[in-house]
Amino acid sequence: MTRACSLLSGLASQGLAGKQTWRKAGLAALGITGMALAGCADQSPSAGGGVPKPVASHKIGVLLPLSGPNAGLGHELLAGAQLAVGTTASTASTGLQLDVHDTAATGGASGAATAAVSAGDGLLLGPLTSGDTAVAAPAAQSAGIPVLAFTSDISQARSGVWIMGITPEDQVQRLVEQARQDGRRKFAALLPNNPLGHALGNGLQSACHDQGLPAPTIVYHSGTAASISQSLRDISNYDTRLQAAKGSSSEPAPYTPEATSADADAAKTADKLPSNLAAALGTDGNSAAPADAPKAETPKLEAPPFDALLLGDTGLNLKNVIVALNETQISLPSVRIMGPGLWAAFATKLGAIKGAWYAAPDPSSRQAFVTRFMAVNHHMPKPLADLSYDAANVAKTVAQSGVSGYPASALTRPDGFSGVNGPFTLLPDGRVRRALGVFEVIGGGSPAKMQSAPAKASAISG
């Protein structure tokens, strides 16, 4: 499997087959595959005519890879779902039942979804990846069965199919909201030309539109140092700013003493010296400047045409971006740097962009879940187990509310649901809004500091 499933899966990528890292992919941690679910939004009516009605059953279908190279990860997610619904005895008392199907078996995710529909399941948890969601969703939608998928590929979100992963769009919405409250109004982005970069760019466009801000300026670089440098020069109007700074300079011309007879004699002497010796002495016959003469410094530039800049790189590319930021004089207080939640994994090493922001869950919110999971399973949960717990907790909460089945009105209730990493709400269009905090890079090897806390999370039930 070359795709990861979410931001959280990227931070636990050791569980994926082949151990491909998000640093190499630059996007695997977000599970963005760019696959479109063709025609899913325009499913034909059921054979009996009319729009399919939601299934009344509270039986929960679980679609996960329980065999093959990703079986370990699949079983970890299953453990998270089982923890949410409780023990066998308590599950029976609420009428809940997990109906588990292996997406790695013959028939794949499509066959697993069809089997769950045939079994009368009222809600599907999973599948794991964007590609599996694309092939599993049609069978569920045609039967009126909601899907809570574990991918973070926003292109799979639609009415009846919710994306449980923490999406780039959700992170950017939170960052723009906080930056707007901080007085920022003009947004721009320098992003890698890959699916993660485009997901962040699309998220920035949506966030600015949703929050009544001017359309952002977005450029995508090819990944080379030269492309990064030139892209940032273009977007920041560097040449224009440099010319303006040079034109406004009022410093007097440096003093140049008149030539003397001694100078003339020195020049004649230099003509007789070997060129390498003349250079070593600082007298090469053409210039009398010493070898360590200071280079001309770039004058202080005015602020660029934006006051908030979204980045999307990690690793070496991020290092090249930081070099370009210094060259173009883009920093606080004139510009707030913002980045993806992936930065949380190495925030102590981002001192070069001290003051930068990223959006992520409050790590303290997860402790109650970790304690319960370890008590039952005797090991630390992988981050993806958070998503399966959250999805199963949605199923449990709706079932205990007394409604029949899992109608959209119950799933999209305004109060939302309690999650491992804080409260979250299912939106009618398949997106999931999570309570994310905004973290600020402190520098000096210190962890990032929560600059703005998310809404207070409800306690983990059970």
Tab-separated table of C-alpha atoms in Angstrom:
chain	number	residue	atom	x	y	z
A	1	MET	CA	0.000	0.000	0.000
A	2	THR	CA	1.539	3.264	-1.117
A	3	ARG	CA	-1.098	5.528	0.305
A	4	ALA	CA	-1.477	6.475	3.933
A	5	CYS	CA	-4.838	7.377	5.285
A	6	SER	CA	-4.662	10.520	7.343
A	7	LEU	CA	-2.479	12.973	9.160
A	8	LEU	CA	-2.477	10.627	12.117
A	9	SER	CA	-1.510	7.623	10.013
A	10	GLY	CA	1.447	9.533	8.686
A	11	LEU	CA	2.734	10.085	12.195
A	12	ALA	CA	2.472	6.328	12.748
A	13	SER	CA	3.706	5.289	9.325
A	14	GLN	CA	5.701	2.434	10.782
A	15	GLY	CA	2.470	0.421	10.687
A	16	LEU	CA	2.147	0.658	6.908
A	17	ALA	CA	3.539	-1.927	4.525
A	18	GLY	CA	6.923	-1.009	3.163
A	19	LYS	CA	7.361	1.633	5.868
A	20	GLN	CA	7.258	4.451	3.350
A	21	THR	CA	7.771	7.727	5.188
A	22	TRP	CA	5.814	10.916	4.846
A	23	ARG	CA	9.071	12.834	4.652
A	24	LYS	CA	9.893	11.186	1.313
A	25	ALA	CA	6.419	11.463	-0.046
A	26	GLY	CA	5.763	14.921	1.351
A	27	LEU	CA	2.123	14.022	1.534
A	28	ALA	CA	1.644	10.415	2.615
A	29	ALA	CA	0.829	11.488	6.126
A	30	LEU	CA	-2.356	13.015	4.834
A	31	GLY	CA	-3.435	10.136	2.596
A	32	ILE	CA	-4.166	12.426	-0.349
A	33	THR	CA	-4.473	10.303	-3.476
A	34	GLY	CA	-6.448	12.634	-5.717
A	35	MET	CA	-8.735	9.822	-6.788
A	36	ALA	CA	-12.239	10.957	-7.687
A	37	LEU	CA	-15.258	8.829	-6.982
A	38	ALA	CA	-16.804	9.155	-10.428
A	39	GLY	CA	-20.558	9.293	-10.457
A	40	CYS	CA	-20.974	8.637	-6.757
A	41	ALA	CA	-22.811	11.887	-6.179
A	42	ASP	CA	-25.307	10.953	-8.871
A	43	GLN	CA	-26.217	7.421	-7.882
A	44	SER	CA	-29.268	6.010	-9.577
A	45	PRO	CA	-32.371	5.339	-7.499
A	46	SER	CA	-32.834	1.860	-6.076
A	47	ALA	CA	-34.491	-0.818	-8.135
A	48	GLY	CA	-37.804	-0.164	-6.443
A	49	GLY	CA	-37.777	3.478	-7.521
A	50	GLY	CA	-37.342	6.634	-5.473
A	51	VAL	CA	-34.518	7.605	-3.124
A	52	PRO	CA	-33.170	4.813	-0.874
A	53	LYS	CA	-34.252	5.132	2.745
A	54	PRO	CA	-31.730	4.819	5.588
A	55	VAL	CA	-31.502	1.344	7.107
A	56	ALA	CA	-33.124	1.149	10.555
A	57	SER	CA	-30.599	-1.366	11.926
A	58	HIS	CA	-28.103	-0.397	14.609
A	59	LYS	CA	-25.735	-3.148	13.493
A	60	ILE	CA	-22.356	-1.606	12.637
A	61	GLY	CA	-20.329	-2.785	9.668
A	62	VAL	CA	-16.541	-2.490	10.007
A	63	LEU	CA	-14.429	-2.517	6.825
A	64	LEU	CA	-10.709	-2.991	7.509
A	65	PRO	CA	-7.670	-4.888	6.140
A	66	LEU	CA	-7.528	-7.840	8.531
A	67	SER	CA	-5.204	-9.985	6.411
A	68	GLY	CA	-2.289	-9.243	4.123
A	69	PRO	CA	0.518	-6.712	4.671
A	70	ASN	CA	-1.643	-4.191	6.565
A	71	ALA	CA	-3.375	-6.652	8.857
A	72	GLY	CA	-1.586	-5.259	11.916
A	73	LEU	CA	-2.900	-1.771	11.261
A	74	GLY	CA	-6.365	-3.117	10.519
A	75	HIS	CA	-6.526	-4.987	13.811
A	76	GLU	CA	-5.337	-1.859	15.637
A	77	LEU	CA	-8.273	0.096	14.224
A	78	LEU	CA	-10.630	-2.732	15.070
A	79	ALA	CA	-9.417	-2.562	18.682
A	80	GLY	CA	-10.198	1.150	18.730
A	81	ALA	CA	-13.746	0.548	17.499
A	82	GLN	CA	-14.275	-2.265	19.993
A	83	LEU	CA	-13.130	-0.032	22.839
A	84	ALA	CA	-15.710	2.590	21.889
A	85	VAL	CA	-18.715	0.270	21.802
A	86	GLY	CA	-17.674	-1.520	25.007
A	87	THR	CA	-17.549	-5.144	26.104
A	88	THR	CA	-19.693	-7.902	24.632
A	89	ALA	CA	-22.134	-7.748	27.542
A	90	SER	CA	-22.633	-4.002	27.448
A	91	THR	CA	-22.838	-4.033	23.647
A	92	ALA	CA	-25.632	-6.567	23.777
A	93	SER	CA	-27.564	-4.411	26.228
A	94	THR	CA	-27.565	-1.469	23.794
A	95	GLY	CA	-28.350	-3.588	20.740
A	96	LEU	CA	-24.999	-2.764	19.121
A	97	GLN	CA	-23.126	-5.367	17.127
A	98	LEU	CA	-19.885	-5.054	15.149
A	99	ASP	CA	-20.078	-6.892	11.816
A	100	VAL	CA	-16.439	-7.082	10.664
A	101	HIS	CA	-15.385	-7.531	7.021
A	102	ASP	CA	-11.853	-7.903	5.620
A	103	THR	CA	-11.116	-5.453	2.799
A	104	ALA	CA	-7.939	-7.407	1.935
A	105	ALA	CA	-9.877	-10.608	1.206
A	106	THR	CA	-11.143	-11.650	-2.209
A	107	GLY	CA	-13.398	-8.915	-3.574
A	108	GLY	CA	-11.514	-6.152	-1.766
A	109	ALA	CA	-13.235	-3.153	-0.241
A	110	SER	CA	-16.069	-3.281	-2.761
A	111	GLY	CA	-16.863	-6.872	-1.853
A	112	ALA	CA	-16.632	-6.096	1.865
A	113	ALA	CA	-19.098	-3.214	1.507
A	114	THR	CA	-21.508	-5.340	-0.514
A	115	ALA	CA	-21.355	-8.059	2.141
A	116	ALA	CA	-22.063	-5.513	4.893
A	117	VAL	CA	-25.065	-4.190	2.988
A	118	SER	CA	-26.369	-7.726	2.471
A	119	ALA	CA	-25.939	-8.412	6.192
A	120	GLY	CA	-28.261	-5.505	7.023
A	121	ASP	CA	-25.697	-3.232	8.641
A	122	GLY	CA	-27.035	0.253	9.338
A	123	LEU	CA	-23.712	2.126	9.317
A	124	LEU	CA	-20.238	1.397	7.915
A	125	LEU	CA	-16.995	2.265	9.716
A	126	GLY	CA	-14.092	2.404	7.246
A	127	PRO	CA	-12.591	1.561	4.906
A	128	LEU	CA	-9.038	2.662	5.508
A	129	THR	CA	-7.767	4.396	2.361
A	130	SER	CA	-9.029	6.869	-0.195
A	131	GLY	CA	-8.961	4.249	-2.951
A	132	ASP	CA	-10.900	1.730	-0.865
A	133	THR	CA	-13.435	4.410	0.043
A	134	ALA	CA	-13.952	5.181	-3.636
A	135	VAL	CA	-14.871	1.584	-4.471
A	136	ALA	CA	-16.800	0.820	-1.263
A	137	ALA	CA	-19.020	3.902	-1.080
A	138	PRO	CA	-21.316	3.198	-4.084
A	139	ALA	CA	-22.810	0.020	-2.603
A	140	ALA	CA	-23.438	1.764	0.717
A	141	GLN	CA	-24.944	4.866	-0.848
A	142	SER	CA	-27.270	2.926	-3.110
A	143	ALA	CA	-28.610	1.201	0.004
A	144	GLY	CA	-28.874	4.442	2.006
A	145	ILE	CA	-26.189	3.354	4.493
A	146	PRO	CA	-23.891	6.096	5.884
A	147	VAL	CA	-20.118	5.634	5.705
A	148	LEU	CA	-17.564	6.962	8.205
A	149	ALA	CA	-14.301	6.447	6.294
A	150	PHE	CA	-10.840	6.706	7.830
A	151	THR	CA	-9.196	8.567	4.947
A	152	SER	CA	-8.476	12.303	4.983
A	153	ASP	CA	-8.907	12.753	1.222
A	154	ILE	CA	-11.487	15.501	1.049
A	155	SER	CA	-12.363	14.529	-2.540
A	156	GLN	CA	-14.138	11.462	-1.119
A	157	ALA	CA	-16.441	13.565	1.093
A	158	ARG	CA	-20.058	13.804	0.003
A	159	SER	CA	-23.530	13.490	1.437
A	160	GLY	CA	-23.594	10.163	3.245
A	161	VAL	CA	-19.805	9.623	3.161
A	162	TRP	CA	-17.865	11.341	5.948
A	163	ILE	CA	-14.083	11.739	6.036
A	164	MET	CA	-12.874	11.053	9.573
A	165	GLY	CA	-9.195	11.897	9.026
A	166	ILE	CA	-7.861	15.335	9.948
A	167	THR	CA	-7.821	17.044	6.567
A	168	PRO	CA	-5.543	19.797	5.250
A	169	GLU	CA	-8.691	21.856	4.671
A	170	ASP	CA	-9.664	21.606	8.338
A	171	GLN	CA	-6.197	22.688	9.455
A	172	VAL	CA	-6.131	25.670	7.093
A	173	GLN	CA	-9.621	26.780	8.121
A	174	ARG	CA	-8.437	26.912	11.730
A	175	LEU	CA	-5.235	28.778	10.865
A	176	VAL	CA	-7.026	31.373	8.760
A	177	GLU	CA	-9.610	31.884	11.493
A	178	GLN	CA	-6.893	32.541	14.061
A	179	ALA	CA	-4.828	34.726	11.721
A	180	ARG	CA	-7.919	36.780	10.869
A	181	GLN	CA	-8.510	37.354	14.587
A	182	ASP	CA	-4.878	38.440	14.771
A	183	GLY	CA	-5.578	41.159	12.206
A	184	ARG	CA	-4.248	39.385	9.103
A	185	ARG	CA	-6.211	40.030	5.917
A	186	LYS	CA	-3.960	39.301	2.922
A	187	PHE	CA	-3.082	35.622	2.547
A	188	ALA	CA	-0.625	33.891	0.244
A	189	ALA	CA	0.835	30.399	-0.072
A	190	LEU	CA	4.081	28.823	-1.300
A	191	LEU	CA	3.312	25.132	-1.674
A	192	PRO	CA	4.803	21.980	-3.201
A	193	ASN	CA	3.307	20.956	-6.530
A	194	ASN	CA	1.890	17.670	-5.250
A	195	PRO	CA	-1.467	16.468	-3.925
A	196	LEU	CA	-0.755	17.676	-0.380
A	197	GLY	CA	0.225	21.108	-1.657
A	198	HIS	CA	-2.902	21.384	-3.775
A	199	ALA	CA	-5.079	20.204	-0.887
A	200	LEU	CA	-3.620	22.964	1.280
A	201	GLY	CA	-4.063	25.488	-1.537
A	202	ASN	CA	-7.685	24.502	-2.070
A	203	GLY	CA	-8.214	24.707	1.675
A	204	LEU	CA	-6.792	28.233	1.755
A	205	GLN	CA	-9.054	29.355	-1.075
A	206	SER	CA	-12.090	27.890	0.704
A	207	ALA	CA	-11.123	29.343	4.075
A	208	CYS	CA	-10.631	32.859	2.701
A	209	HIS	CA	-13.947	32.655	0.855
A	210	ASP	CA	-15.798	31.271	3.883
A	211	GLN	CA	-14.395	33.963	6.171
A	212	GLY	CA	-15.009	36.916	3.854
A	213	LEU	CA	-11.365	37.582	3.016
A	214	PRO	CA	-9.815	38.512	-0.344
A	215	ALA	CA	-8.816	35.617	-2.583
A	216	PRO	CA	-5.318	34.396	-1.656
A	217	THR	CA	-2.284	34.378	-3.951
A	218	ILE	CA	-0.972	30.832	-4.348
A	219	VAL	CA	2.129	29.550	-6.115
A	220	TYR	CA	3.378	25.972	-6.436
A	221	HIS	CA	7.074	25.105	-6.689
A	222	SER	CA	8.638	22.041	-8.327
A	223	GLY	CA	10.740	21.071	-5.306
A	224	THR	CA	14.143	22.369	-6.377
A	225	ALA	CA	15.957	25.074	-4.432
A	226	ALA	CA	15.916	27.297	-7.521
A	227	SER	CA	12.170	26.848	-7.998
A	228	ILE	CA	11.483	27.590	-4.334
A	229	SER	CA	13.636	30.720	-4.399
A	230	GLN	CA	12.182	32.076	-7.639
A	231	SER	CA	8.593	31.297	-6.629
A	232	LEU	CA	8.984	33.187	-3.370
A	233	ARG	CA	10.653	36.117	-5.143
A	234	ASP	CA	7.732	36.273	-7.568
A	235	ILE	CA	4.971	36.048	-4.976
A	236	SER	CA	6.640	38.588	-2.665
A	237	ASN	CA	7.422	41.130	-5.418
A	238	TYR	CA	11.056	40.898	-4.362
A	239	ASP	CA	12.585	42.722	-7.349
A	240	THR	CA	10.171	45.636	-7.027
A	241	ARG	CA	10.772	45.884	-3.285
A	242	LEU	CA	14.532	45.736	-3.799
A	243	GLN	CA	14.503	48.503	-6.405
A	244	ALA	CA	12.316	50.654	-4.172
A	245	ALA	CA	14.715	50.166	-1.278
A	246	LYS	CA	17.757	51.058	-3.394
A	247	GLY	CA	16.028	54.064	-4.908
A	248	SER	CA	15.070	55.456	-1.509
A	249	SER	CA	18.546	55.031	-0.060
A	250	SER	CA	19.994	58.399	1.041
A	251	GLU	CA	23.375	57.137	2.225
A	252	PRO	CA	26.338	59.184	0.883
A	253	ALA	CA	28.715	57.596	-1.585
A	254	PRO	CA	31.723	55.990	0.079
A	255	TYR	CA	34.882	58.161	0.348
A	256	THR	CA	37.421	57.421	-2.394
A	257	PRO	CA	40.891	58.945	-1.803
A	258	GLU	CA	42.782	60.473	-4.677
A	259	ALA	CA	45.496	58.358	-6.226
A	260	THR	CA	48.998	59.071	-4.980
A	261	SER	CA	52.422	58.356	-6.348
A	262	ALA	CA	52.680	55.496	-3.816
A	263	ASP	CA	49.563	53.963	-5.272
A	264	ALA	CA	51.061	54.169	-8.739
A	265	ASP	CA	54.235	52.494	-7.558
A	266	ALA	CA	52.199	49.719	-5.926
A	267	ALA	CA	50.335	49.135	-9.174
A	268	LYS	CA	53.604	48.875	-11.092
A	269	THR	CA	54.909	46.407	-8.525
A	270	ALA	CA	51.767	44.292	-8.854
A	271	ASP	CA	52.348	44.005	-12.576
A	272	LYS	CA	55.653	42.257	-11.841
A	273	LEU	CA	54.222	39.795	-9.265
A	274	PRO	CA	52.834	36.352	-10.081
A	275	SER	CA	49.068	36.593	-10.177
A	276	ASN	CA	48.516	34.213	-7.245
A	277	LEU	CA	50.918	36.117	-5.022
A	278	ALA	CA	49.427	39.443	-6.025
A	279	ALA	CA	45.975	38.135	-5.035
A	280	ALA	CA	47.275	36.872	-1.698
A	281	LEU	CA	48.711	40.298	-0.964
A	282	GLY	CA	45.467	41.985	-1.896
A	283	THR	CA	47.082	43.685	-4.883
A	284	ASP	CA	46.115	42.023	-8.137
A	285	GLY	CA	46.912	44.889	-10.448
A	286	ASN	CA	43.211	45.576	-10.977
A	287	SER	CA	41.936	46.116	-7.447
A	288	ALA	CA	43.555	47.094	-4.229
A	289	ALA	CA	40.693	45.703	-2.115
A	290	PRO	CA	41.697	43.087	0.468
A	291	ALA	CA	40.442	39.520	-0.012
A	292	ASP	CA	38.098	39.745	2.981
A	293	ALA	CA	36.383	42.976	1.956
A	294	PRO	CA	32.764	42.967	3.171
A	295	LYS	CA	30.078	42.212	0.605
A	296	ALA	CA	27.362	44.733	-0.136
A	297	GLU	CA	24.353	44.048	2.080
A	298	THR	CA	20.789	43.985	0.790
A	299	PRO	CA	18.974	47.071	2.102
A	300	LYS	CA	15.958	46.636	4.355
A	301	LEU	CA	12.905	45.955	2.203
A	302	GLU	CA	9.324	47.025	2.691
A	303	ALA	CA	6.728	44.396	3.607
A	304	PRO	CA	5.534	42.028	0.866
A	305	PRO	CA	1.974	42.254	-0.508
A	306	PHE	CA	0.636	39.718	2.032
A	307	ASP	CA	0.617	39.490	5.812
A	308	ALA	CA	0.169	35.712	6.221
A	309	LEU	CA	1.992	32.998	4.266
A	310	LEU	CA	1.010	29.310	4.205
A	311	LEU	CA	3.759	26.737	3.622
A	312	GLY	CA	3.419	22.993	3.041
A	313	ASP	CA	6.931	21.548	2.962
A	314	THR	CA	8.919	19.345	5.324
A	315	GLY	CA	12.486	18.019	5.308
A	316	LEU	CA	15.080	19.420	2.882
A	317	ASN	CA	12.493	21.386	0.940
A	318	LEU	CA	11.466	23.194	4.114
A	319	LYS	CA	15.124	24.059	4.721
A	320	ASN	CA	15.294	25.558	1.224
A	321	VAL	CA	12.083	27.479	1.881
A	322	ILE	CA	13.584	28.946	5.065
A	323	VAL	CA	16.665	30.074	3.126
A	324	ALA	CA	14.385	31.771	0.586
A	325	LEU	CA	12.383	33.443	3.365
A	326	ASN	CA	15.581	34.971	4.719
A	327	GLU	CA	16.690	36.111	1.264
A	328	THR	CA	13.382	37.847	0.575
A	329	GLN	CA	13.057	39.273	4.111
A	330	ILE	CA	9.742	37.618	4.937
A	331	SER	CA	9.232	37.234	8.679
A	332	LEU	CA	7.363	38.552	11.673
A	333	PRO	CA	5.962	41.028	12.458
A	334	SER	CA	4.958	41.850	8.881
A	335	VAL	CA	4.157	38.253	7.876
A	336	ARG	CA	2.802	35.334	9.913
A	337	ILE	CA	4.192	32.013	8.670
A	338	MET	CA	1.760	29.072	8.843
A	339	GLY	CA	2.179	25.394	8.035
A	340	PRO	CA	0.651	21.898	8.142
A	341	GLY	CA	0.013	19.849	11.243
A	342	LEU	CA	2.862	17.577	10.101
A	343	TRP	CA	5.156	20.125	11.734
A	344	ALA	CA	4.009	18.879	15.134
A	345	ALA	CA	6.316	15.856	14.740
A	346	PHE	CA	9.472	18.027	14.661
A	347	ALA	CA	8.394	21.389	16.085
A	348	THR	CA	11.450	21.509	18.382
A	349	LYS	CA	13.658	21.795	15.273
A	350	LEU	CA	11.836	24.724	13.665
A	351	GLY	CA	13.594	27.526	15.518
A	352	ALA	CA	14.558	29.152	12.203
A	353	ILE	CA	10.905	30.104	11.741
A	354	LYS	CA	10.191	31.031	15.329
A	355	GLY	CA	6.651	32.360	15.648
A	356	ALA	CA	5.250	30.134	12.890
A	357	TRP	CA	1.861	28.486	13.465
A	358	TYR	CA	0.362	25.098	12.724
A	359	ALA	CA	-3.022	23.602	13.650
A	360	ALA	CA	-3.336	20.254	15.416
A	361	PRO	CA	-5.314	18.546	18.173
A	362	ASP	CA	-4.462	19.238	21.796
A	363	PRO	CA	-2.252	16.239	22.725
A	364	SER	CA	-3.498	16.319	26.310
A	365	SER	CA	-7.005	15.428	25.108
A	366	ARG	CA	-5.803	11.969	24.075
A	367	GLN	CA	-4.591	10.806	27.461
A	368	ALA	CA	-7.887	9.343	28.659
A	369	PHE	CA	-8.157	7.239	25.508
A	370	VAL	CA	-4.542	6.065	25.780
A	371	THR	CA	-5.099	4.949	29.377
A	372	ARG	CA	-8.232	2.955	28.503
A	373	PHE	CA	-6.702	1.421	25.388
A	374	MET	CA	-3.578	0.265	27.234
A	375	ALA	CA	-5.634	-1.251	30.020
A	376	VAL	CA	-7.471	-3.458	27.517
A	377	ASN	CA	-4.840	-4.087	24.824
A	378	HIS	CA	-1.599	-3.755	26.832
A	379	HIS	CA	0.199	-1.481	24.365
A	380	MET	CA	0.167	2.146	23.281
A	381	PRO	CA	-2.441	2.788	20.568
A	382	LYS	CA	-1.288	3.857	17.132
A	383	PRO	CA	-2.711	7.269	16.198
A	384	LEU	CA	-5.077	5.790	13.590
A	385	ALA	CA	-6.928	3.971	16.360
A	386	ASP	CA	-8.168	7.416	17.405
A	387	LEU	CA	-10.241	7.617	14.217
A	388	SER	CA	-11.867	4.209	14.573
A	389	TYR	CA	-12.732	4.986	18.195
A	390	ASP	CA	-14.299	8.288	17.153
A	391	ALA	CA	-16.318	6.668	14.362
A	392	ALA	CA	-17.578	3.883	16.617
A	393	ASN	CA	-18.439	6.416	19.310
A	394	VAL	CA	-20.627	8.233	16.773
A	395	ALA	CA	-22.455	4.961	16.141
A	396	LYS	CA	-22.850	4.287	19.850
A	397	THR	CA	-24.047	7.811	20.662
A	398	VAL	CA	-26.668	7.828	17.906
A	399	ALA	CA	-27.878	4.329	18.820
A	400	GLN	CA	-28.298	5.325	22.462
A	401	SER	CA	-30.254	8.462	21.482
A	402	GLY	CA	-33.291	6.328	20.663
A	403	VAL	CA	-33.590	7.154	16.943
A	404	SER	CA	-34.199	4.438	14.387
A	405	GLY	CA	-31.072	3.617	12.422
A	406	TYR	CA	-28.557	6.321	11.546
A	407	PRO	CA	-30.417	9.179	9.837
A	408	ALA	CA	-28.423	12.154	8.561
A	409	SER	CA	-30.202	14.459	11.011
A	410	ALA	CA	-28.793	12.444	13.933
A	411	LEU	CA	-25.287	12.178	12.475
A	412	THR	CA	-25.059	15.915	11.715
A	413	ARG	CA	-26.481	17.102	15.026
A	414	PRO	CA	-25.235	20.592	15.959
A	415	ASP	CA	-23.805	19.430	19.297
A	416	GLY	CA	-21.418	17.091	17.501
A	417	PHE	CA	-19.661	14.214	19.230
A	418	SER	CA	-16.953	13.565	21.777
A	419	GLY	CA	-13.665	12.475	20.219
A	420	VAL	CA	-10.291	11.184	21.333
A	421	ASN	CA	-8.637	14.469	20.335
A	422	GLY	CA	-11.542	16.735	21.185
A	423	PRO	CA	-15.090	17.364	19.969
A	424	PHE	CA	-16.003	17.151	16.300
A	425	THR	CA	-19.038	17.710	14.087
A	426	LEU	CA	-20.175	15.921	10.934
A	427	LEU	CA	-21.266	18.374	8.246
A	428	PRO	CA	-24.005	17.538	5.722
A	429	ASP	CA	-21.557	17.539	2.787
A	430	GLY	CA	-19.323	14.803	4.240
A	431	ARG	CA	-16.692	17.041	5.815
A	432	VAL	CA	-15.799	16.727	9.505
A	433	ARG	CA	-14.980	19.784	11.587
A	434	ARG	CA	-12.621	19.040	14.467
A	435	ALA	CA	-11.647	21.287	17.373
A	436	LEU	CA	-8.012	22.041	16.567
A	437	GLY	CA	-5.614	24.148	18.561
A	438	VAL	CA	-3.155	26.605	17.022
A	439	PHE	CA	0.450	25.991	18.072
A	440	GLU	CA	3.313	28.490	17.850
A	441	VAL	CA	6.933	27.525	17.251
A	442	ILE	CA	9.016	28.745	20.199
A	443	GLY	CA	12.544	27.900	19.072
A	444	GLY	CA	15.552	27.032	21.200
A	445	GLY	CA	14.693	23.337	21.026
A	446	SER	CA	11.480	23.859	22.997
A	447	PRO	CA	8.172	22.240	22.078
A	448	ALA	CA	5.612	24.400	20.313
A	449	LYS	CA	3.283	26.318	22.604
A	450	MET	CA	-0.474	26.225	22.209
A	451	GLN	CA	-1.265	29.772	21.164
A	452	SER	CA	-5.024	29.248	20.944
A	453	ALA	CA	-6.828	26.305	22.509
A	454	PRO	CA	-9.630	24.380	20.814
A	455	ALA	CA	-13.070	24.157	22.352
A	456	LYS	CA	-13.010	22.166	25.586
A	457	ALA	CA	-13.247	18.462	24.784
A	458	SER	CA	-15.858	16.265	26.380
A	459	ALA	CA	-14.621	13.401	28.507
A	460	ILE	CA	-14.083	10.056	26.823
A	461	SER	CA	-17.158	8.025	27.651
A	462	GLY	CA	-17.104	4.592	29.195
